[in-house]
mmCIF file of C-alpha atoms in Angstrom:
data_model
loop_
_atom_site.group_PDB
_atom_site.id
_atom_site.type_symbol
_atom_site.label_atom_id
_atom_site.label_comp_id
_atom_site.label_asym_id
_atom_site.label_seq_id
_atom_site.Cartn_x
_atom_site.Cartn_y
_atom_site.Cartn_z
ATOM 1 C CA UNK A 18 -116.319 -47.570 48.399
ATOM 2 C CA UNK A 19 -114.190 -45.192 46.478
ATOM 3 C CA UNK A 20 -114.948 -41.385 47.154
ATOM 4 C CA UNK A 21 -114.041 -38.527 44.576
ATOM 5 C CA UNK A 22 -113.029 -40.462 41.741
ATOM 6 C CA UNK A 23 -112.710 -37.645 39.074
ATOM 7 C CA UNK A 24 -112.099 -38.694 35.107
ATOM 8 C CA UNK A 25 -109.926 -35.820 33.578
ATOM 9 C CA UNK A 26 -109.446 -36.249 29.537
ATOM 10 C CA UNK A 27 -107.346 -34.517 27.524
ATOM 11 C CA UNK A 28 -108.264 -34.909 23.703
ATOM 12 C CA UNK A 29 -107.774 -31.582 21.187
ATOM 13 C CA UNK A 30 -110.499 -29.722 19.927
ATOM 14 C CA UNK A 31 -110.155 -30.221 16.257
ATOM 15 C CA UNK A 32 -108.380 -32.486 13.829
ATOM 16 C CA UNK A 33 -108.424 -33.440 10.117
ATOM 17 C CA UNK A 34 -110.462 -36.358 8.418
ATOM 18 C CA UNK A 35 -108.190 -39.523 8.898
ATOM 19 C CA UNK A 36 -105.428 -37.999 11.547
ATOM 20 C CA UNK A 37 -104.523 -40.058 14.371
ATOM 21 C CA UNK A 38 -104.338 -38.395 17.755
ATOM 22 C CA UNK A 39 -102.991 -38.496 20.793
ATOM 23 C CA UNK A 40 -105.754 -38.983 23.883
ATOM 24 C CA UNK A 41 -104.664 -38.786 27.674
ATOM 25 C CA UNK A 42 -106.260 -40.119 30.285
ATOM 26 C CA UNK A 43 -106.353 -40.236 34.376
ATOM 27 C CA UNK A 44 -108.970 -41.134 36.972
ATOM 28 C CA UNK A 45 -108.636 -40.265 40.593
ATOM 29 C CA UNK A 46 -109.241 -43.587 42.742
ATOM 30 C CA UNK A 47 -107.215 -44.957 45.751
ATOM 31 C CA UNK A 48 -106.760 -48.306 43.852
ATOM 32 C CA UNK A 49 -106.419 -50.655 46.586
ATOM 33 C CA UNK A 50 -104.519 -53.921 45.699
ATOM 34 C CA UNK A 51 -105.966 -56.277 48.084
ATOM 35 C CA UNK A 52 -102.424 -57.037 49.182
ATOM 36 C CA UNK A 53 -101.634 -53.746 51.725
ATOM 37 C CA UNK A 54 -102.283 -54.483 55.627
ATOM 38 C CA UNK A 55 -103.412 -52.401 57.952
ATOM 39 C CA UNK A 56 -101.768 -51.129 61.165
ATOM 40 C CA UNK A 57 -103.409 -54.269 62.835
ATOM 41 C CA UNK A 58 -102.033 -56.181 59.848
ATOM 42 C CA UNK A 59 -105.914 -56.730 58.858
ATOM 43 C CA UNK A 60 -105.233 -57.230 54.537
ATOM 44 C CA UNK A 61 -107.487 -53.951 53.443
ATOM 45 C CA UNK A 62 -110.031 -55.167 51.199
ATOM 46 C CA UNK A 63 -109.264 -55.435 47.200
ATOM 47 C CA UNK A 64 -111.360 -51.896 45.671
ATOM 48 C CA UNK A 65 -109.894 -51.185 42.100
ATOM 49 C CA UNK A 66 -111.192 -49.816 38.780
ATOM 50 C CA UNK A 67 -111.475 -53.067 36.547
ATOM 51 C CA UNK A 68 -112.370 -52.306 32.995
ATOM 52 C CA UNK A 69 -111.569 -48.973 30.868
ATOM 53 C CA UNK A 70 -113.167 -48.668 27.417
ATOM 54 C CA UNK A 71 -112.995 -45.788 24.454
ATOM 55 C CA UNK A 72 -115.227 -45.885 21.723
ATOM 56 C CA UNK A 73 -115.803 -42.846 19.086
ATOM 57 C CA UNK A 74 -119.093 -42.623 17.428
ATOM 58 C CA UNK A 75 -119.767 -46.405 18.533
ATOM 59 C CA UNK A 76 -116.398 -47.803 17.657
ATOM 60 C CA UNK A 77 -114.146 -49.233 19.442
ATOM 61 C CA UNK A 78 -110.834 -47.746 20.493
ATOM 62 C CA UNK A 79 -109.369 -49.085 22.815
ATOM 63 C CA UNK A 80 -110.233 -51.702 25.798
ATOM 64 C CA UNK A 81 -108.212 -52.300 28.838
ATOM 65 C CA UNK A 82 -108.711 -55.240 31.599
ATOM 66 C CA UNK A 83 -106.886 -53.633 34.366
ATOM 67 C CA UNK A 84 -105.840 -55.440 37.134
ATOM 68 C CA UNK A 85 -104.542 -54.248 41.144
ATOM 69 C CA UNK A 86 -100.888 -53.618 39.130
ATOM 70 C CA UNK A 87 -102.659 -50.545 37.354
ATOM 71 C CA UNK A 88 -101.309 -47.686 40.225
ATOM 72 C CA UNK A 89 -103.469 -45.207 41.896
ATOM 73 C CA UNK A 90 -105.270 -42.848 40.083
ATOM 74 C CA UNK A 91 -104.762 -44.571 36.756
ATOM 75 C CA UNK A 92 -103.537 -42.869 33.591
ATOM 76 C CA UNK A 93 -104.235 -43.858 30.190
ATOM 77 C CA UNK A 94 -102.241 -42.278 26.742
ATOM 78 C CA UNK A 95 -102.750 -44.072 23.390
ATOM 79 C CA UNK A 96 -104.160 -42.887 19.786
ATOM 80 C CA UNK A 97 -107.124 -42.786 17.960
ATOM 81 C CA UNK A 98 -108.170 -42.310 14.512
ATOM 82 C CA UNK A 99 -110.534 -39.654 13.546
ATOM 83 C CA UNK A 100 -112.776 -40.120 10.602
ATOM 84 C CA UNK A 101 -115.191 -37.717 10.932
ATOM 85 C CA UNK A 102 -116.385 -34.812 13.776
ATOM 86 C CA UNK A 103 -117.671 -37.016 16.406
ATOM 87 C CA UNK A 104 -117.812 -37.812 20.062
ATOM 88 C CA UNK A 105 -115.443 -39.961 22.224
ATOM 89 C CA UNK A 106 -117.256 -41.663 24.721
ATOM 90 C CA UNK A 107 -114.705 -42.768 28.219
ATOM 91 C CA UNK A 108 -115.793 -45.419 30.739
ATOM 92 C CA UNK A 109 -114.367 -46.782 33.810
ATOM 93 C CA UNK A 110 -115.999 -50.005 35.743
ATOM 94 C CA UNK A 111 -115.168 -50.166 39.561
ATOM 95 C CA UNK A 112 -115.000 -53.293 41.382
ATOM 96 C CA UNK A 113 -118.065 -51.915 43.436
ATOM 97 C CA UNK A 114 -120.362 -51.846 40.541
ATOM 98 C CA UNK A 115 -120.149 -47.959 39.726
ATOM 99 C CA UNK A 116 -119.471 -47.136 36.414
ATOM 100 C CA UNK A 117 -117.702 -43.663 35.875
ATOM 101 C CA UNK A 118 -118.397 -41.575 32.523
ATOM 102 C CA UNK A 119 -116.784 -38.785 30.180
ATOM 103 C CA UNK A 120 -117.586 -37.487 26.986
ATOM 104 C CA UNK A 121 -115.592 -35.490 24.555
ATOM 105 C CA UNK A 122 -116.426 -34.008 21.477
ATOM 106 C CA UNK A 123 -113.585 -33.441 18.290
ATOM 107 C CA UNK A 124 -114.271 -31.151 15.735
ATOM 108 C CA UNK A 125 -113.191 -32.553 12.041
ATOM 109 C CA UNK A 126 -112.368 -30.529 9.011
ATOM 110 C CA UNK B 4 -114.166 -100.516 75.394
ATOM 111 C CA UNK B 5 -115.130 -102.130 72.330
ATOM 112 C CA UNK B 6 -114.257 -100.714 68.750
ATOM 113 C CA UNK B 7 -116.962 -101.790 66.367
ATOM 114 C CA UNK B 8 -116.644 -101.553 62.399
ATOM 115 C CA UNK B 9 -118.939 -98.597 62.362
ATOM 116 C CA UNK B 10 -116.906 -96.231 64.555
ATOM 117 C CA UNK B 11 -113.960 -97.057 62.339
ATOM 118 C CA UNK B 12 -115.646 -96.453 59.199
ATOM 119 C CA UNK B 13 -116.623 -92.689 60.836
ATOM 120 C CA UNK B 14 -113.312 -91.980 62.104
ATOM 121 C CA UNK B 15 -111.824 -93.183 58.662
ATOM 122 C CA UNK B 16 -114.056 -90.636 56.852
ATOM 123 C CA UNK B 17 -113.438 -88.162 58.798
ATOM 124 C CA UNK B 18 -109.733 -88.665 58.720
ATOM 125 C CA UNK B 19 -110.106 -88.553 55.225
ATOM 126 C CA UNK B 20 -112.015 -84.869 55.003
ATOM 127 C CA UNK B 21 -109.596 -83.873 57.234
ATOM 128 C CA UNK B 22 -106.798 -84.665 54.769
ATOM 129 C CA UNK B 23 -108.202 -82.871 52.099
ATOM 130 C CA UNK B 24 -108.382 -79.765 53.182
ATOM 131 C CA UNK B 25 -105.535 -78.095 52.633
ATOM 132 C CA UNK B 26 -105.502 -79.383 49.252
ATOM 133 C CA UNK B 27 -108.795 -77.613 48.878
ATOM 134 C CA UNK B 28 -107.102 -74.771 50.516
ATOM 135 C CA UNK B 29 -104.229 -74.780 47.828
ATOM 136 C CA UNK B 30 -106.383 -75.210 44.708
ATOM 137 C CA UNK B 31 -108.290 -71.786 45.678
ATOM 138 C CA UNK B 32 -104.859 -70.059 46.498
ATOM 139 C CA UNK B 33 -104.084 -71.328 42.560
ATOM 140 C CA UNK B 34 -107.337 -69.819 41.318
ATOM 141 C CA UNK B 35 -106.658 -66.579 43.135
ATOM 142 C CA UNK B 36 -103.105 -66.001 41.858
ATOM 143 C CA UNK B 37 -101.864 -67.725 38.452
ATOM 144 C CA UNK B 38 -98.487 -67.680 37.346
ATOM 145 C CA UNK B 39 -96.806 -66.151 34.701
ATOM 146 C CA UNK B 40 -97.046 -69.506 32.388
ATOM 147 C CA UNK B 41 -100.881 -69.885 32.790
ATOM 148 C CA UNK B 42 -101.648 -66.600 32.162
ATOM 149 C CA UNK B 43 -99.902 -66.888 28.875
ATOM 150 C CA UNK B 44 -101.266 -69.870 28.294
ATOM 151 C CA UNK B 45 -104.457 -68.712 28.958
ATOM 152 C CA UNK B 46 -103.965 -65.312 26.934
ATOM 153 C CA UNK B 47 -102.115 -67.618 23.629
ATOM 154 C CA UNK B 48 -104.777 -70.522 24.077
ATOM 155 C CA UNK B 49 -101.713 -72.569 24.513
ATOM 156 C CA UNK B 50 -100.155 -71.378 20.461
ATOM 157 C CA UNK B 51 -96.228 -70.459 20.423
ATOM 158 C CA UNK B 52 -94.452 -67.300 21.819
ATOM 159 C CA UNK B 53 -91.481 -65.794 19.924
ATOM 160 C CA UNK B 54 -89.146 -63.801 21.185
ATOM 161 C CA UNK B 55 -89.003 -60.481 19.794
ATOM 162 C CA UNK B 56 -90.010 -58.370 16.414
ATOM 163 C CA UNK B 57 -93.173 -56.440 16.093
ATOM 164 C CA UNK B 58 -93.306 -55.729 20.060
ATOM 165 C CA UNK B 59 -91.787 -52.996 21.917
ATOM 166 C CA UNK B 60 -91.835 -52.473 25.273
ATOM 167 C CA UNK B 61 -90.613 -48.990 26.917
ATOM 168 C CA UNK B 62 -89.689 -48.583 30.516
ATOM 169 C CA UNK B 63 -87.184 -46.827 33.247
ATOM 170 C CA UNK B 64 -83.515 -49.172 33.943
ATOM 171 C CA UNK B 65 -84.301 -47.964 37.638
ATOM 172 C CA UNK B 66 -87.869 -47.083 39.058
ATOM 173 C CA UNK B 67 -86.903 -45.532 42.719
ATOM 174 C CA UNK B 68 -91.073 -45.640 43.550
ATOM 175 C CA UNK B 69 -92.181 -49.052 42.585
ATOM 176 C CA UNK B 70 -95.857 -47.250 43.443
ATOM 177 C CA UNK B 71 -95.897 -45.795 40.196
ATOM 178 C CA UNK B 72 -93.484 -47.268 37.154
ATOM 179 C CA UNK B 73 -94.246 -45.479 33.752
ATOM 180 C CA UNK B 74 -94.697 -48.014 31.147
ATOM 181 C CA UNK B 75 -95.271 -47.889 27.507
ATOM 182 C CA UNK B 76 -96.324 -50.900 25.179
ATOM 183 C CA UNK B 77 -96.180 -50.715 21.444
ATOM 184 C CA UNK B 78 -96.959 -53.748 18.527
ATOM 185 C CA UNK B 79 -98.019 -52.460 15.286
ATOM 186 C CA UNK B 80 -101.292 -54.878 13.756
ATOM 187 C CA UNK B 81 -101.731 -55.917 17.500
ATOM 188 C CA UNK B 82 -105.009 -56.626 18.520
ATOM 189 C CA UNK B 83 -104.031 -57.185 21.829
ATOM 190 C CA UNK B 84 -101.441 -56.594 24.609
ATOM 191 C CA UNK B 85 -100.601 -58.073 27.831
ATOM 192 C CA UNK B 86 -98.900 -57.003 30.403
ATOM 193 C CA UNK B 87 -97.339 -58.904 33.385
ATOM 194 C CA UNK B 88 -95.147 -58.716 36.386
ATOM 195 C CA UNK B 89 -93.849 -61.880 37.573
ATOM 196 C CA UNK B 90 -92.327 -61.011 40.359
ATOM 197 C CA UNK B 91 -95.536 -59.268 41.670
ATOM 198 C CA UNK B 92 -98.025 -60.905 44.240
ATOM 199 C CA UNK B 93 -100.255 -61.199 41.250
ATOM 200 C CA UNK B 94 -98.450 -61.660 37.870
ATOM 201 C CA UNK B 95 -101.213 -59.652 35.807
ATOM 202 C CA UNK B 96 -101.349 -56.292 34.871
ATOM 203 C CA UNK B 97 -103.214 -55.144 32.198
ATOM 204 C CA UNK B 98 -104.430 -56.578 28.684
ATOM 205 C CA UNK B 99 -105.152 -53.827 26.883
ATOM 206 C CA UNK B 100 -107.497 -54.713 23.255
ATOM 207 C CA UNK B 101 -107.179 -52.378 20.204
ATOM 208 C CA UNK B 102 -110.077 -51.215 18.417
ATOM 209 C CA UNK B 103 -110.701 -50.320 14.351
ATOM 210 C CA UNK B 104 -110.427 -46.886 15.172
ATOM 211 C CA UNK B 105 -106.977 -47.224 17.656
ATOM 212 C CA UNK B 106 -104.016 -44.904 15.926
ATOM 213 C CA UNK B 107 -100.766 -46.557 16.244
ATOM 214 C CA UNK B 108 -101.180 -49.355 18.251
ATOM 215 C CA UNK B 109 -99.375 -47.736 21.489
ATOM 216 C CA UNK B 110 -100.545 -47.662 24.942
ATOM 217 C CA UNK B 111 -98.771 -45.887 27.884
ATOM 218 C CA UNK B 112 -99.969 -46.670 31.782
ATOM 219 C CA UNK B 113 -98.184 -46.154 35.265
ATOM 220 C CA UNK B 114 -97.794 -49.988 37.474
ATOM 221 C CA UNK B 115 -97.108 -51.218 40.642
ATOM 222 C CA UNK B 116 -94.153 -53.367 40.745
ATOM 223 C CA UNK B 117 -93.591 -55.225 44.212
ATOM 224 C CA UNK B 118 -89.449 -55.970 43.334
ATOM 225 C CA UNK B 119 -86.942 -55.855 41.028
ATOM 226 C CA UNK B 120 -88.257 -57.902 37.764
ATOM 227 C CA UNK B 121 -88.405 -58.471 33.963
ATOM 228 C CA UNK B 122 -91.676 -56.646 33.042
ATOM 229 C CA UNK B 123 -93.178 -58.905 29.772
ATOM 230 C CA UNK B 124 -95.494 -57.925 27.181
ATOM 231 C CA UNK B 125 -96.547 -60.194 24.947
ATOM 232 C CA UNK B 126 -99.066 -59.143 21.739
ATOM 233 C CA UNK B 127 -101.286 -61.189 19.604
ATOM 234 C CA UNK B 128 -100.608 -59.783 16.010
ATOM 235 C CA UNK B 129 -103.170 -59.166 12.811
ATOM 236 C CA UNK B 130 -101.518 -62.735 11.585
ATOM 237 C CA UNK B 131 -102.814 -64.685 15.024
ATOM 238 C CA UNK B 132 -98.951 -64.822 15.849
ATOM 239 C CA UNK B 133 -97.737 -64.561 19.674
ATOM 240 C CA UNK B 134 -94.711 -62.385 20.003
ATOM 241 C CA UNK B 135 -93.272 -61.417 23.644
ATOM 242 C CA UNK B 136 -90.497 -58.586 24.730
ATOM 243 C CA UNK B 137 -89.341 -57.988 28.456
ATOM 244 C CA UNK B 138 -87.911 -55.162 30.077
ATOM 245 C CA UNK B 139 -86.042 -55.095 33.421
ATOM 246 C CA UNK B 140 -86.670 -53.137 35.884
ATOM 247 C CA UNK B 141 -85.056 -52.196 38.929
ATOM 248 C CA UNK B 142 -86.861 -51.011 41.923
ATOM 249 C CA UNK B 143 -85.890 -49.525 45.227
ATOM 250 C CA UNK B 144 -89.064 -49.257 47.022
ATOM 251 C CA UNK B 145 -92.017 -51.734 46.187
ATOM 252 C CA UNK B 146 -95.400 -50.847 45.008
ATOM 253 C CA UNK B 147 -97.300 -53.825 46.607
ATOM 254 C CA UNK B 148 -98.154 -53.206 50.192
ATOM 255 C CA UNK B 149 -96.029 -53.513 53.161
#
C-alpha cells in the first residue's frame, strides 16, 4: 500500500485565450520497481503509480503509461493550451487500485 | 520385475511434462520483460523507424544518481512518445500520448536507469511516420535495486 502520496500542481492563475502554458507536476509515492531486495534478499513487491492523465474542460492533454522506470515521487512538466477560463482536472492510477485526484482552475482573459 | 507397456507409456508422459517446464518457465519470463525490439514493434505495429528529424531527446552526458535522471522528450505533431531504457531490467519507461489541447508537444520526467545506456525515444508523428533519437547516458550509481 502506498501511504501519503500527496499530488502538488503548479499551473498559473491566469492566462490569455489561446496561450500555451507551462504545467508542473509531482506526486509523492515510494515507487517500488519490483526489482529491489530486501535485507533477506526477499524481491519487495512491484507498488507503482501506472497511469497519469490531464484533461481541461473534458479534453485531453496529456496521457502517460508509466512504467517502474518513472523514479520516486514522479514529476511531470509539459504544456497546455488554454482556450477559454476552465478547469484542469489531474489523475494518477496506482497499481493498488487507488486513484489520486487534483483540480486546478485558470482564469482566461 | 516386469516392465509392461503401460508403465512406459506413464513414465514417457511424465518425462515429457517434465521437459517442458522450463520452457513454460521461459515463455512467462518473456511476457514479463520484453526487449527493446518488441516493444517497438509493438508500439510501430511493426511500420519503419527512421533515425532522426522531428524528435528530440534532452538528457545529462553523466547522471551520478541513476535513482533519478532528468529527462526531456520533444516531437512537434507527435501524438505519441516512448520512452525506453535498454539496458534496464525492464526496457520500458514511459509512453506518454498528446492530447488536442497539449502546447508544444514536450514532456519532461525524472527515470531510473540501472547502467550506463543509450536512452531512445521514438514518436509516432501527425503523418503516421515512426521517427527515433537516443541519448547516452552515463551513470555512476544505478537506479534499479541492489
Amino acid at each position: 500500500m502506498a501511504e501519503n502520496v500527496k499530488p502538488r500542481v503548479r499551473v498559473p492563475k491566469t492566462a490569455s485565450a489561446g496561450e500555451v502554458i507551462t504545467i508542473k507536476t509531482l506526486i509523492s509515492h515510494q515507487m517500488e520497481s519490483g526489482q529491489r531486495k530486501d535485507k533477506e534478499g526477499n524481491v519487495i513487491p512491484r507498488s507503482i503509480i501506472n497511469h497519469f492523465s490531464v484533461t481541461f474542460n473534458g479534453a485531453p492533454v496529456i496521457d502517460v503509461d508509466m512504467e517502474p522506470a518513472i523514479s520516486t515521487n514522479p514529476y511531470f512538466e509539459f504544456e497546455a493550451t488554454v482556450p477559454e477560463s476552465g478547469e484542469f482536472v489531474f489523475t494518477w492510477q496506482d497499481d493498488d487500485g487507488s486513484v489520486y485526484e487534483d483540480k486546478q482552475s485558470i482564469e482566461v482573459s | 520385475m516386469m516392465i509392461d507397456r503401460r508403465d512406459v507409456l506413464v513414465s514417457g508422459a511424465s518425462a515429457a511434462a517434465l521437459g517442458m517446464l522450463p520452457w513454460a518457465a521461459l515463455a512467462q519470463d518473456a511476457e514479463a520483460e520484453k526487449t527493446m525490439d518488441e516493444l517497438i514493434a509493438e508500439f510501430t505495429g511493426g511500420a519503419e523507424v527512421t533515425d532522426g528529424e522531428g524528435i528530440a531527446i534532452d538528457a545529462p552526458e553523466i547522471a551520478e544518481n541513476g535513482n533519478t535522471v532528468p529527462v526531456s522528450v520533444e516531437a512537434e505533431g507527435a501524438s505519441e512518445i516512448l520512452v525506453l531504457a535498454p539496458g534496464n531490467p525492464v526496457a520500458a519507461v514511459a509512453t506518454f500520448k498528446f492530447g488536442e489541447l497539449a502546447g508544444k508537444h514536450i514532456a519532461s520526467t525524472r527515470i531510473r536507469l540501472a547502467q550506463t545506456q543509450d536512452v531512445t525515444a521514438i514518436a509516432k508523428l501527425a503523418d503516421g511516420k515512426f521517427v527515433r533519437t537516443a541519448s547516452n547516458v552515463k551513470v555512476t550509481i544505478g537506479g534499479c535495486g541492489g
